[in-house]
């Protein structure tokens, strides 16, 4: 049964806590902007230009909210953990070694604000994650256009913010169509040459956190058909410069065939795979397609994630040439699910347990600005008057009976 075929009453019955799922041209009372497409309903908020809800009807006809987020837009800037729920990390996603980079021609070292891995000598941290402590996904974007099926957010990132050179103006457009969520991100430097790398940092659980038999996402089947190599990292997940093979049958092999994420947990190398003392995944795979390619082609899908329990399958197409997958190793039950996912504050709130979700991030080769030998400059360094930064990603959903 497709959501678009359901009368409003049936929709409300299946998800009794969802408020006012219809287009009004205004955010709802929780500050969420709802979008609608055949078989898909989602909400977005200005904070981080984040996705906050995404409903797909599962194989039993039940609407499942399959992304993590909070009940209302206000709480995103209150929550002390800030897990980057569904937002756009920027101006430079993922990690920057030593919070430092050099732009090839001027030789000047840029020092940006650190925010990860604090030490006694460096209490703020020794590297930068997702653009700094006030990165793009901590800021409220402006809504510049909003229709029933599409929304565009914009942010002006000032010169020097978080230590980055020059002003950058960005536009993030989300569009829903037939069981499809498209995102297009454009960023334009207006005053100085600067690195730009964005991503979409969505936390998925294709069972909508409703599978009590298998509450983690380890039973989800993951596939990365073009990704036989990973970016090697040190114990704090900073790229070493090496590119590692992911041999068939090894812990990071999701290319030779689709595989349950949990299957890797019985293989050698899973301990420490996501950094020192960490068991699981927080890895960046290269996406190697032969040039030239049309990223929208059916046969160029970069990743898929599927759950047999709900029957929901997500397939991802993108113009980006790397892919990060994080298996929610840092969750520990304390982060609540949403009311739309069945949280019951009266009888004890259910939280997201360790490995309870999967973050899928399309992006470029991580920390490429510190590895000029990789040749990622044209994809990561932009200047006024040159080509804009562009990221495109298509999420297509289907349901197996
Ligand atoms: C806002 O959302 C948070 C987290 O989802 C929830 O704990 C809080 O009760 C909500 N506040 C209101 C007023 O609904
Ligand atoms: C962002 O918007 C939320 C309301 O959705 C508001 O509570 C918060 O204070 C705003 N934050 C900033 C930095 O403007
Ligand atoms: C790390 O950055 C600091 C300044 O923030 C600089 O003094 C130091 O040389 C850098 N270290 C390396 C290894 O690049
Ligand atoms: C949606 O796509 C499916 C195939 O995935 C197709 O069968 C169906 O007709 C499409 N519906 C609309 C409204 O375009
Ligand atoms: C989870 O996957 C395992 C291994 O494939 C399977 O034995 C088990 O039945 C699955 N559990 C659920 C609830 O789907
Ligand atoms: C669980 O995670 C939260 C958020 O990261 C953290 O504040 C808390 O200390 C953790 N609790 C335990 C028992 O590790």
Coordinates of C-alpha atoms and ligand atoms in Angstrom, one line a residue:
X1 CA 0.0 0.0 0.0
X2 CA 1.4 3.4 -0.9
X3 CA 1.2 6.3 1.4
X4 CA -0.2 8.5 -1.4
X5 CA -3.2 6.3 -1.6
X6 CA -4.0 6.5 2.0
X7 CA -6.7 9.0 3.2
X8 CA -5.4 11.4 5.8
X9 CA -7.3 9.5 8.5
X10 CA -5.5 6.2 7.8
X11 CA -2.1 8.1 7.9
X12 CA -2.9 9.5 11.3
X13 CA -4.1 6.1 12.5
X14 CA -0.8 4.5 11.6
X15 CA 1.3 7.2 13.2
X16 CA -0.9 8.7 15.8
X17 CA 1.7 11.2 17.0
X18 CA 2.3 12.9 13.7
X19 CA 0.8 16.4 13.7
X20 CA -0.8 18.0 10.7
X21 CA 0.8 16.2 7.7
X22 CA -0.5 18.4 5.0
X23 CA 0.9 21.3 3.0
X24 CA 0.2 24.7 4.5
X25 CA 3.0 26.8 3.1
X26 CA 4.2 27.4 6.7
X27 CA 6.2 25.4 9.2
X28 CA 4.0 23.4 11.6
X29 CA 3.8 24.1 15.3
X30 CA 7.0 22.2 15.8
X31 CA 8.9 24.3 13.4
X32 CA 9.0 21.6 10.7
X33 CA 8.5 22.2 7.0
X34 CA 6.6 19.2 5.5
X35 CA 7.2 18.0 1.9
X36 CA 5.1 15.4 0.0
X37 CA 5.7 13.1 -2.9
X38 CA 3.9 9.9 -4.1
X39 CA 4.7 7.3 -1.4
X40 CA 6.9 9.6 0.6
X41 CA 6.5 12.3 3.2
X42 CA 9.3 14.2 4.9
X43 CA 10.0 17.2 7.1
X44 CA 13.0 19.6 7.1
X45 CA 14.1 22.3 9.4
X46 CA 16.3 25.4 9.0
X47 CA 18.8 24.2 11.7
X48 CA 21.6 22.7 9.6
X49 CA 19.1 22.4 6.7
X50 CA 18.3 19.1 8.3
X51 CA 15.9 16.3 7.4
X52 CA 13.9 15.6 10.5
X53 CA 11.3 13.0 9.6
X54 CA 11.0 10.6 6.6
X55 CA 8.0 8.3 6.3
X56 CA 7.8 5.3 4.0
X57 CA 5.1 2.7 4.2
X58 CA 6.6 -0.7 5.0
X59 CA 5.6 -4.1 3.6
X60 CA 2.8 -4.4 6.2
X61 CA 1.3 -1.1 5.3
X62 CA 2.6 0.7 8.3
X63 CA 4.2 4.1 8.0
X64 CA 7.7 4.1 9.3
X65 CA 9.7 7.2 10.2
X66 CA 13.2 5.9 9.2
X67 CA 15.5 8.8 10.1
X68 CA 16.7 10.0 13.5
X69 CA 15.9 13.5 14.7
X70 CA 14.1 15.4 17.3
X71 CA 10.4 16.1 17.8
X72 CA 10.7 19.8 17.2
X73 CA 13.1 22.3 15.5
X74 CA 13.8 24.1 18.8
X75 CA 15.4 21.1 20.5
X76 CA 18.2 20.8 17.8
X77 CA 20.1 23.8 19.3
X78 CA 19.3 22.8 22.9
X79 CA 20.5 19.1 22.7
X80 CA 24.0 19.0 24.3
X81 CA 25.2 16.0 22.3
X82 CA 24.8 17.4 18.8
X83 CA 25.1 14.2 16.8
X84 CA 24.7 16.1 13.5
X85 CA 21.2 14.6 13.0
X86 CA 20.3 14.8 9.3
X87 CA 22.1 18.0 8.6
X88 CA 24.6 19.4 6.1
X89 CA 28.1 19.4 7.6
X90 CA 30.1 22.4 6.2
X91 CA 31.9 24.3 5.1
X92 CA 34.2 21.2 5.1
X93 CA 32.7 17.9 6.1
X94 CA 34.5 15.1 8.0
X95 CA 37.9 15.6 9.6
X96 CA 40.8 18.0 9.0
X97 CA 44.1 16.9 10.3
X98 CA 45.5 19.2 13.0
X99 CA 42.8 21.8 12.1
X100 CA 45.3 23.0 9.5
X101 CA 45.5 23.3 5.7
X102 CA 47.5 25.1 3.0
X103 CA 46.1 26.3 -0.3
X104 CA 48.6 25.3 -2.9
X105 CA 49.5 28.7 -4.4
X106 CA 49.7 31.1 -1.5
X107 CA 51.7 28.8 0.9
X108 CA 49.8 30.3 3.9
X109 CA 48.8 27.9 6.7
X110 CA 45.1 28.3 7.6
X111 CA 44.3 27.3 11.2
X112 CA 40.7 26.5 11.8
X113 CA 38.9 25.9 15.1
X114 CA 39.4 22.4 16.5
X115 CA 36.5 20.5 18.1
X116 CA 37.5 16.9 18.4
X117 CA 39.9 14.7 20.4
X118 CA 40.8 17.1 23.2
X119 CA 44.1 16.6 25.1
X120 CA 45.7 18.4 28.1
X121 CA 47.8 20.5 25.7
X122 CA 44.9 21.1 23.3
X123 CA 41.7 21.3 25.3
X124 CA 39.5 22.2 22.3
X125 CA 40.8 19.3 20.4
X126 CA 43.5 18.3 17.9
X127 CA 41.5 18.2 14.8
X128 CA 38.3 19.7 13.2
X129 CA 35.2 17.6 12.6
X130 CA 32.4 18.8 10.3
X131 CA 33.5 22.4 9.9
X132 CA 34.2 23.3 13.5
X133 CA 32.3 23.9 16.7
X134 CA 29.9 26.2 14.9
X135 CA 29.9 24.4 11.6
X136 CA 27.0 24.7 9.1
X137 CA 24.9 22.1 10.8
X138 CA 24.8 24.2 14.0
X139 CA 23.3 27.2 12.2
X140 CA 19.8 28.1 11.1
X141 CA 19.6 28.4 7.3
X142 CA 17.1 30.8 5.7
X143 CA 14.2 29.3 3.8
X144 CA 14.2 30.9 0.4
X145 CA 11.6 28.8 -1.4
X146 CA 9.0 26.3 -0.2
X147 CA 6.4 24.4 -2.2
X148 CA 4.5 21.1 -1.5
X149 CA 7.3 19.0 -2.9
X150 CA 10.5 21.1 -2.6
X151 CA 12.3 23.4 -0.2
X152 CA 15.5 25.5 -0.7
X153 CA 17.6 26.7 2.2
X154 CA 20.4 29.2 2.0
X155 CA 23.3 30.2 4.3
X156 CA 25.8 32.9 4.0
X157 CA 29.0 31.8 5.7
X158 CA 31.1 34.9 6.5
X159 CA 34.8 35.4 5.8
X160 CA 36.9 34.0 8.6
X161 CA 34.1 32.0 10.3
X162 CA 35.6 29.0 12.1
X163 CA 38.9 30.2 10.5
X164 CA 38.0 29.5 6.9
X165 CA 39.0 32.1 4.3
X166 CA 36.4 34.1 2.4
X167 CA 32.6 34.3 2.3
X168 CA 30.6 31.3 0.9
X169 CA 27.0 31.5 -0.1
X170 CA 25.2 28.1 -0.3
X171 CA 21.8 26.8 -1.5
X172 CA 20.5 23.4 -0.4
X173 CA 17.5 22.2 -2.3
X174 CA 15.5 19.1 -1.3
X175 CA 12.8 17.7 -3.6
X176 CA 10.4 14.7 -3.1
X177 CA 9.0 12.8 -6.0
X178 CA 7.9 9.2 -6.5
X179 CA 9.3 7.5 -3.4
X180 CA 12.4 9.6 -4.0
X181 CA 14.3 12.2 -2.0
X182 CA 16.7 14.3 -4.0
X183 CA 19.2 16.8 -2.6
X184 CA 21.2 19.4 -4.6
X185 CA 23.8 21.5 -2.8
X186 CA 25.5 24.4 -4.4
X187 CA 28.1 26.6 -2.7
X188 CA 29.8 29.7 -4.1
X189 CA 32.9 31.5 -2.8
X190 CA 32.4 35.2 -3.3
X191 CA 35.6 36.8 -2.0
X192 CA 38.5 34.3 -1.5
X193 CA 39.7 30.9 -2.5
X194 CA 38.5 28.3 0.0
X195 CA 38.0 24.6 0.6
X196 CA 34.4 23.4 0.4
X197 CA 33.2 19.9 1.0
X198 CA 29.6 19.1 2.0
X199 CA 27.6 16.0 2.8
X200 CA 24.3 14.9 4.0
X201 CA 24.5 13.3 7.5
X202 CA 21.4 11.3 7.8
X203 CA 20.9 8.5 10.5
X204 CA 18.9 5.6 9.1
X205 CA 17.0 2.8 10.7
X206 CA 14.9 1.2 8.0
X207 CA 12.7 -0.5 10.6
X208 CA 11.8 2.9 12.1
X209 CA 13.2 1.7 15.4
X210 CA 10.2 -0.6 15.7
X211 CA 11.9 -4.0 15.3
X212 CA 12.1 -5.3 18.9
X213 CA 13.5 -8.7 17.8
X214 CA 16.5 -7.0 16.1
X215 CA 16.7 -3.5 17.4
X216 CA 20.1 -2.7 16.0
X217 CA 20.7 -2.0 12.3
X218 CA 23.3 -4.8 12.1
X219 CA 20.7 -6.9 10.3
X220 CA 20.5 -4.2 7.6
X221 CA 22.0 -5.3 4.3
X222 CA 24.6 -2.9 2.9
X223 CA 26.1 -2.7 -0.6
X224 CA 28.8 -0.5 -2.1
X225 CA 29.3 -1.9 -5.6
X226 CA 32.0 0.6 -6.7
X227 CA 34.0 0.6 -3.4
X228 CA 36.9 -1.8 -3.3
X229 CA 39.2 0.7 -1.5
X230 CA 39.1 2.7 1.7
X231 CA 40.9 5.8 2.9
X232 CA 43.3 4.5 5.6
X233 CA 43.1 6.4 8.9
X234 CA 45.0 6.6 12.2
X235 CA 43.7 5.8 15.6
X236 CA 41.7 9.1 15.7
X237 CA 40.3 8.6 12.2
X238 CA 42.6 11.1 10.4
X239 CA 43.7 9.9 6.9
X240 CA 47.3 8.8 6.8
X241 CA 47.5 9.3 3.0
X242 CA 47.4 5.6 2.2
X243 CA 44.6 4.1 0.2
X244 CA 43.8 0.5 1.4
X245 CA 42.3 -2.3 -0.6
X246 CA 39.2 -4.0 0.8
X247 CA 39.8 -7.5 -0.3
X248 CA 36.8 -9.8 -1.1
X249 CA 35.6 -11.4 2.1
X250 CA 37.4 -8.9 4.4
X251 CA 35.8 -6.7 7.0
X252 CA 35.4 -3.7 4.7
X253 CA 34.1 -5.7 1.7
X254 CA 30.7 -4.5 0.8
X255 CA 31.5 -4.4 -2.9
X256 CA 31.6 -8.1 -3.9
X257 CA 28.0 -8.7 -2.8
X258 CA 25.4 -7.0 -0.6
X259 CA 26.1 -8.1 3.0
X260 CA 24.5 -7.7 6.5
X261 CA 26.5 -5.0 8.4
X262 CA 26.6 -7.4 11.4
X263 CA 28.4 -10.0 9.3
X264 CA 31.5 -8.0 9.4
X265 CA 31.5 -8.1 13.2
X266 CA 32.6 -11.7 13.1
X267 CA 35.6 -10.9 10.9
X268 CA 39.2 -10.2 11.7
X269 CA 39.9 -6.4 11.8
X270 CA 36.5 -5.2 13.0
X271 CA 38.2 -4.2 16.3
X272 CA 39.9 -0.9 15.8
X273 CA 38.3 -0.6 12.3
X274 CA 36.6 2.7 13.4
X275 CA 39.6 4.0 15.3
X276 CA 41.5 3.1 18.5
X277 CA 39.3 1.1 20.9
X278 CA 36.3 1.2 18.5
X279 CA 34.6 -1.9 17.1
X280 CA 32.4 -1.3 14.0
X281 CA 32.4 1.0 11.0
X282 CA 33.2 4.7 10.6
X283 CA 35.0 4.4 7.3
X284 CA 35.4 6.2 4.0
X285 CA 35.3 4.1 0.9
X286 CA 36.3 5.5 -2.6
X287 CA 33.6 5.3 -5.2
X288 CA 35.5 4.2 -8.4
X289 CA 33.4 4.6 -11.6
X290 CA 35.1 4.7 -15.0
X291 CA 35.0 8.2 -16.5
X292 CA 33.0 9.6 -18.1
X293 CA 29.9 8.5 -16.3
X294 CA 26.4 9.7 -15.8
X295 CA 25.8 9.4 -12.0
X296 CA 22.0 9.1 -12.6
X297 CA 22.4 5.9 -14.7
X298 CA 20.6 2.9 -13.2
X299 CA 23.9 1.0 -13.2
X300 CA 25.9 3.7 -11.3
X301 CA 24.1 3.3 -8.0
X302 CA 26.8 4.0 -5.3
X303 CA 25.1 2.3 -2.3
X304 CA 22.1 0.5 -1.0
X305 CA 20.7 -0.4 2.4
X306 CA 17.8 -2.8 3.0
X307 CA 15.9 -4.4 5.8
X308 CA 14.1 -7.6 5.4
X309 CA 12.0 -7.0 8.5
X310 CA 10.3 -3.8 7.1
X311 CA 10.9 -4.7 3.5
X312 CA 12.2 -1.1 3.0
X313 CA 15.2 -0.6 0.7
X314 CA 17.1 2.6 0.1
X315 CA 19.2 3.0 -3.0
X316 CA 21.6 6.0 -3.4
X317 CA 22.9 7.7 -6.5
X318 CA 25.4 10.5 -6.3
X319 CA 27.9 12.6 -8.2
X320 CA 30.3 12.2 -5.2
X321 CA 33.4 10.0 -5.3
X322 CA 33.6 8.8 -1.7
X323 CA 31.2 7.3 0.8
X324 CA 31.4 7.2 4.6
X325 CA 29.4 4.7 6.6
X326 CA 29.1 5.0 10.4
X327 CA 27.5 2.1 12.3
X328 CA 26.4 4.3 15.3
X329 CA 29.2 2.9 17.5
X330 CA 28.8 5.9 19.8
X331 CA 25.1 5.4 20.6
X332 CA 24.5 3.9 24.1
X333 CA 20.7 4.1 24.7
X334 CA 20.6 7.6 26.0
X335 CA 19.5 9.3 22.7
X336 CA 15.7 9.2 22.5
X337 CA 13.8 8.2 19.4
X338 CA 11.0 10.5 18.3
X339 CA 7.4 10.4 19.3
X340 CA 6.6 9.4 15.7
X341 CA 8.9 6.4 16.2
X342 CA 7.0 5.2 19.2
X343 CA 8.8 6.8 22.1
X344 CA 6.5 6.6 25.1
X345 CA 7.6 9.0 27.8
X346 CA 5.0 7.7 30.2
X347 CA 6.2 4.1 30.4
X348 CA 9.9 4.6 29.9
X349 CA 11.5 6.2 26.9
X350 CA 13.3 4.0 24.3
X351 CA 16.7 5.2 23.3
X352 CA 18.9 4.4 20.3
X353 CA 21.2 1.6 21.3
X354 CA 24.7 1.0 20.2
X355 CA 24.7 0.0 16.5
X356 CA 21.0 1.0 16.4
X357 CA 21.4 3.1 13.2
X358 CA 23.6 3.7 10.2
X359 CA 24.8 7.1 8.9
X360 CA 25.4 7.2 5.1
X361 CA 27.4 10.2 3.8
X362 CA 28.2 11.0 0.2
X363 CA 31.2 13.2 0.0
X364 CA 34.6 13.6 -1.6
X365 CA 37.8 12.0 -0.4
X366 CA 38.1 13.0 3.2
X367 CA 40.8 15.5 4.2
X368 CA 41.8 15.7 0.5
X369 CA 42.9 19.3 1.2
X370 CA 45.8 17.8 3.2
X371 CA 46.7 15.3 0.5
X372 CA 47.5 17.2 -2.7
X373 CA 49.0 13.9 -4.0
X374 CA 45.4 12.6 -4.4
X375 CA 44.6 15.4 -6.9
X376 CA 41.3 16.3 -5.3
X377 CA 41.8 20.1 -5.7
X378 CA 39.2 20.6 -8.4
X379 CA 36.6 18.9 -6.3
X380 CA 37.5 20.6 -3.0
X381 CA 39.1 24.0 -3.6
X382 CA 37.0 26.8 -5.1
X383 CA 37.5 30.4 -5.9
X384 CA 35.4 33.4 -6.9
X385 CA 34.5 33.4 -10.6
X386 CA 35.3 29.7 -10.9
X387 CA 33.0 26.7 -11.0
X388 CA 30.7 26.4 -8.0
X389 CA 30.8 23.5 -5.6
X390 CA 28.0 21.1 -6.4
X391 CA 26.8 17.9 -4.6
X392 CA 23.9 15.9 -5.9
X393 CA 22.4 12.8 -4.2
X394 CA 19.2 10.8 -5.0
X395 CA 17.7 8.5 -2.4
X396 CA 15.2 6.1 -3.9
X397 CA 13.0 3.9 -1.8
X398 CA 11.3 0.6 -2.6
X399 CA 9.4 -2.0 -0.6
X400 CA 9.8 -5.7 -1.0
X401 CA 6.8 -7.8 0.1
Ligands
LIG1 C1 11.0 18.9 21.7 O1 11.7 17.8 21.3 C2 12.4 17.2 22.3 C3 13.3 16.1 21.7 O2 12.7 15.4 20.7 C4 11.5 16.6 23.4 O3 12.2 16.1 24.4 C5 10.7 17.8 23.9 O4 9.7 17.3 24.8 C6 10.0 18.5 22.7 N1 9.3 19.8 23.2 C7 8.1 20.1 23.0 C8 7.6 21.4 23.5 O5 7.4 19.3 22.3
LIG2 C1 17.4 28.4 15.4 O1 16.0 28.3 15.3 C2 15.4 27.7 16.5 C3 13.9 27.6 16.2 O2 13.7 26.6 15.3 C4 15.6 28.6 17.6 O3 15.1 28.0 18.8 C5 17.1 28.8 17.8 O4 17.4 29.8 18.8 C6 17.7 29.4 16.5 N1 19.2 29.4 16.7 C7 19.9 30.4 16.3 C8 21.4 30.3 16.5 O5 19.4 31.4 15.7
LIG3 C1 49.6 21.8 13.8 O1 49.0 23.1 13.9 C2 49.8 24.0 14.7 C3 49.1 25.3 14.8 O2 47.8 25.2 15.1 C4 51.2 24.1 14.1 O3 52.0 24.9 15.0 C5 51.8 22.8 14.0 O4 53.0 22.9 13.2 C6 50.9 21.8 13.2 N1 51.5 20.5 13.2 C7 51.6 19.8 12.1 C8 52.2 18.4 12.3 O5 51.3 20.2 11.0
LIG4 C1 6.4 5.3 -9.2 O1 7.4 4.4 -9.6 C2 6.9 3.1 -9.7 C3 8.1 2.2 -10.1 O2 9.1 2.4 -9.1 C4 5.9 3.1 -10.8 O3 5.4 1.8 -10.9 C5 4.7 4.0 -10.5 O4 3.8 4.1 -11.5 C6 5.3 5.4 -10.2 N1 4.2 6.3 -9.7 C7 4.1 7.5 -10.0 C8 2.9 8.3 -9.4 O5 4.8 8.1 -10.8
LIG5 C1 18.9 -11.1 11.8 O1 19.9 -11.7 10.9 C2 20.2 -13.0 11.3 C3 21.4 -13.5 10.4 O2 21.0 -13.4 9.0 C4 19.0 -13.9 11.2 O3 19.4 -15.2 11.7 C5 17.9 -13.3 12.1 O4 16.7 -14.1 12.0 C6 17.6 -11.9 11.8 N1 16.7 -11.3 12.7 C7 15.6 -10.6 12.4 C8 14.7 -10.2 13.5 O5 15.4 -10.3 11.3
LIG6 C1 26.1 7.8 26.7 O1 26.3 8.7 25.6 C2 26.0 10.1 26.1 C3 26.1 11.0 24.9 O2 27.2 10.8 24.1 C4 27.0 10.4 27.2 O3 26.8 11.8 27.6 C5 26.9 9.5 28.3 O4 27.9 9.7 29.3 C6 27.0 8.0 27.8 N1 26.7 7.1 28.9 C7 27.4 6.1 29.2 C8 26.9 5.2 30.4 O5 28.4 5.8 28.6

